[in-house]
mmCIF file of C-alpha atoms in Angstrom:
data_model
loop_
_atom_site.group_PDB
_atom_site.id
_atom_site.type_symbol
_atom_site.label_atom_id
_atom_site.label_comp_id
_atom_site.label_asym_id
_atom_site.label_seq_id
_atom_site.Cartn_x
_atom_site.Cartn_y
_atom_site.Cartn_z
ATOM 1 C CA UNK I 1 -26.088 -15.296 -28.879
ATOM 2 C CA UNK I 2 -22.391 -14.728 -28.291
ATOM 3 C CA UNK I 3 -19.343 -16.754 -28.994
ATOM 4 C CA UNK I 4 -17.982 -18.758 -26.048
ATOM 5 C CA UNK I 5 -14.708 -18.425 -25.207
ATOM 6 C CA UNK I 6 -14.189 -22.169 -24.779
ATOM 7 C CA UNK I 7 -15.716 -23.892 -27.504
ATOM 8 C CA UNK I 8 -15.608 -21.072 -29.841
ATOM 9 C CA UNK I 9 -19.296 -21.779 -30.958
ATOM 10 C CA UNK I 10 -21.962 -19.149 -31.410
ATOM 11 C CA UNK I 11 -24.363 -20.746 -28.793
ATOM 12 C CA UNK I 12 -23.522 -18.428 -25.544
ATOM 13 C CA UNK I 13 -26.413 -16.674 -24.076
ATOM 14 C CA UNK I 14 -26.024 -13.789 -21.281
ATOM 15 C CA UNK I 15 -27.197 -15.333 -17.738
ATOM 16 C CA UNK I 16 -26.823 -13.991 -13.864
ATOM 17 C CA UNK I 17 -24.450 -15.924 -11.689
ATOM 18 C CA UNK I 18 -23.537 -15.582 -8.292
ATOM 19 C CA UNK I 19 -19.774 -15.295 -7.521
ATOM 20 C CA UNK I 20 -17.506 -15.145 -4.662
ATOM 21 C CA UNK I 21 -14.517 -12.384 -4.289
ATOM 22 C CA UNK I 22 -12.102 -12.082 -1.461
ATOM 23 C CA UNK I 23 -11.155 -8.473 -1.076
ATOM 24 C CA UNK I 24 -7.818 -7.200 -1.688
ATOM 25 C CA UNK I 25 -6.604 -6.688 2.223
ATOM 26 C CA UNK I 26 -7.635 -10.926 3.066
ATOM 27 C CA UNK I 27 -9.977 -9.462 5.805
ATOM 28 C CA UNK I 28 -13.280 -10.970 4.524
ATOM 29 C CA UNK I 29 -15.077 -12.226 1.133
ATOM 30 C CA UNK I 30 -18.179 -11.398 -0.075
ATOM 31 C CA UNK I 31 -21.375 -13.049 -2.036
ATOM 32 C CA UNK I 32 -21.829 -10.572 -5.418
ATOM 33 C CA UNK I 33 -25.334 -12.083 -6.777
ATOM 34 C CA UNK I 34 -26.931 -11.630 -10.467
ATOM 35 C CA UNK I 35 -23.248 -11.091 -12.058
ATOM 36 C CA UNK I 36 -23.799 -10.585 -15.639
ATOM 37 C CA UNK I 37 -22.389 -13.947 -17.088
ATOM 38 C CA UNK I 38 -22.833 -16.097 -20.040
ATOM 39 C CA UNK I 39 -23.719 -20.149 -20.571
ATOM 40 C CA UNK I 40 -23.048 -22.148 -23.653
ATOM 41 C CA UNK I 41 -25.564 -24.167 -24.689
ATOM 42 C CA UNK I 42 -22.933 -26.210 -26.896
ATOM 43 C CA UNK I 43 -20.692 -27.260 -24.418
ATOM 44 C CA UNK I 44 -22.288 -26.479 -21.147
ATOM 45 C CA UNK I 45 -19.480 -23.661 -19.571
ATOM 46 C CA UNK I 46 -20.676 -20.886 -17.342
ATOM 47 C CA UNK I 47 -18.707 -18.170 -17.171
ATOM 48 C CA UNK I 48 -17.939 -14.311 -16.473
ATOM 49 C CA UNK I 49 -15.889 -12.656 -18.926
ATOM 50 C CA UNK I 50 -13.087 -10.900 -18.219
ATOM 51 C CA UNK I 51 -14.320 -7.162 -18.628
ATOM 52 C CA UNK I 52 -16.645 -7.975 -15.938
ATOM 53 C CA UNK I 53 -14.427 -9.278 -13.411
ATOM 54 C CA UNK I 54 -12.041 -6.572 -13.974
ATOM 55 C CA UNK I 55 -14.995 -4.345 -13.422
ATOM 56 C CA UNK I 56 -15.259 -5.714 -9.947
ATOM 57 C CA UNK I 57 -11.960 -6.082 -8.916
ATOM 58 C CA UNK I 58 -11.436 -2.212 -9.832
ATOM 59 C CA UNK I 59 -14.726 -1.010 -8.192
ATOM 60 C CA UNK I 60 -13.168 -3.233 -5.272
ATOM 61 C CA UNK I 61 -10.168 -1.013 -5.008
ATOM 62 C CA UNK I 62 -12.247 2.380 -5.242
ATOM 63 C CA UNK I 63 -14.180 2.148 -2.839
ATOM 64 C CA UNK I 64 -14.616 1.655 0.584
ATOM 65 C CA UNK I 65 -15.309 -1.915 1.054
ATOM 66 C CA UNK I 66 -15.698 -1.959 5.234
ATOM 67 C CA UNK I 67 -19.182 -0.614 4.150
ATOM 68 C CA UNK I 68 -20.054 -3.208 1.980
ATOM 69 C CA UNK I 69 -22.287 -6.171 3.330
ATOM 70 C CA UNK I 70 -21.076 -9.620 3.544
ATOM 71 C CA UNK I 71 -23.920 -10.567 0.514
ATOM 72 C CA UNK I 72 -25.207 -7.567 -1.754
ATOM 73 C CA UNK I 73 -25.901 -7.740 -6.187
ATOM 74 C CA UNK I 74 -23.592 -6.655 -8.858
ATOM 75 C CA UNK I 75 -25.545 -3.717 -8.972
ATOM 76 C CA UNK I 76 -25.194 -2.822 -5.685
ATOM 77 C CA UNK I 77 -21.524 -2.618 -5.720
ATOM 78 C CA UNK I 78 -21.564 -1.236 -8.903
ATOM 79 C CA UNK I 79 -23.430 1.808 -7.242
ATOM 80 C CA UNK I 80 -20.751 2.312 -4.337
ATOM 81 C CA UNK I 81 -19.282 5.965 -4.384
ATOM 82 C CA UNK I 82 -15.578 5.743 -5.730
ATOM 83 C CA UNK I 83 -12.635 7.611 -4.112
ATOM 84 C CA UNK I 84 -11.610 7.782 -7.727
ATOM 85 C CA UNK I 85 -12.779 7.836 -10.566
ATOM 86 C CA UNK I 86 -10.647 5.085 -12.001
ATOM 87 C CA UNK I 87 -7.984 2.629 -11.254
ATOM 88 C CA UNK I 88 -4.877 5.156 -12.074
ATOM 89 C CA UNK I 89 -2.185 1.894 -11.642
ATOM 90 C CA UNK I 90 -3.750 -0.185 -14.253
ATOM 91 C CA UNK I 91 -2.165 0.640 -17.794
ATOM 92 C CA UNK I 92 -4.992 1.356 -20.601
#
């Protein structure tokens, strides 16, 4: 078990969610399924933490997204071929 990030107790557990993310140029949004997320049994929130979404939003700029289908996994797009190897404009 993890600590949530709302309620501060020690009663998150790691869960799969399905999410939604409009890609950076407007053109189209896509349906990323089995997201790693978490669920607190304590006060109910679902949620993805924020490593993970900035994992996706990164891979999003990487790679090229016009091959992507409209509905694919986390793992899926996690497995795209980058045209870098990492976001150079984001500060570390």
């Amino acid at each position: 078990m993890k600590e949530c990030m709302w309620c501060n107790d020690h009663s998150a557990k790691e869960i799969t969610k399905t999410g939604y993310w409009e890609l950076h140029d407007g053109t189209r949004a896509l349906q990323i399924k089995e997201i790693p997320a978490l669920y607190c049994e304590s006060c109910s929130m679902e949620y993805h933490e924020d490593e993970i979404v900035e994992e996706i939003e990164d891979q999003l700029l990487l790679i090229d997204t016009k091959k992507l289908n409209q509905v694919l996994t986390f793992k899926e797009l996690m497995a795209q071929e980058r045209f870098l190897k990492k976001n150079y404009f984001k500060s570390y």
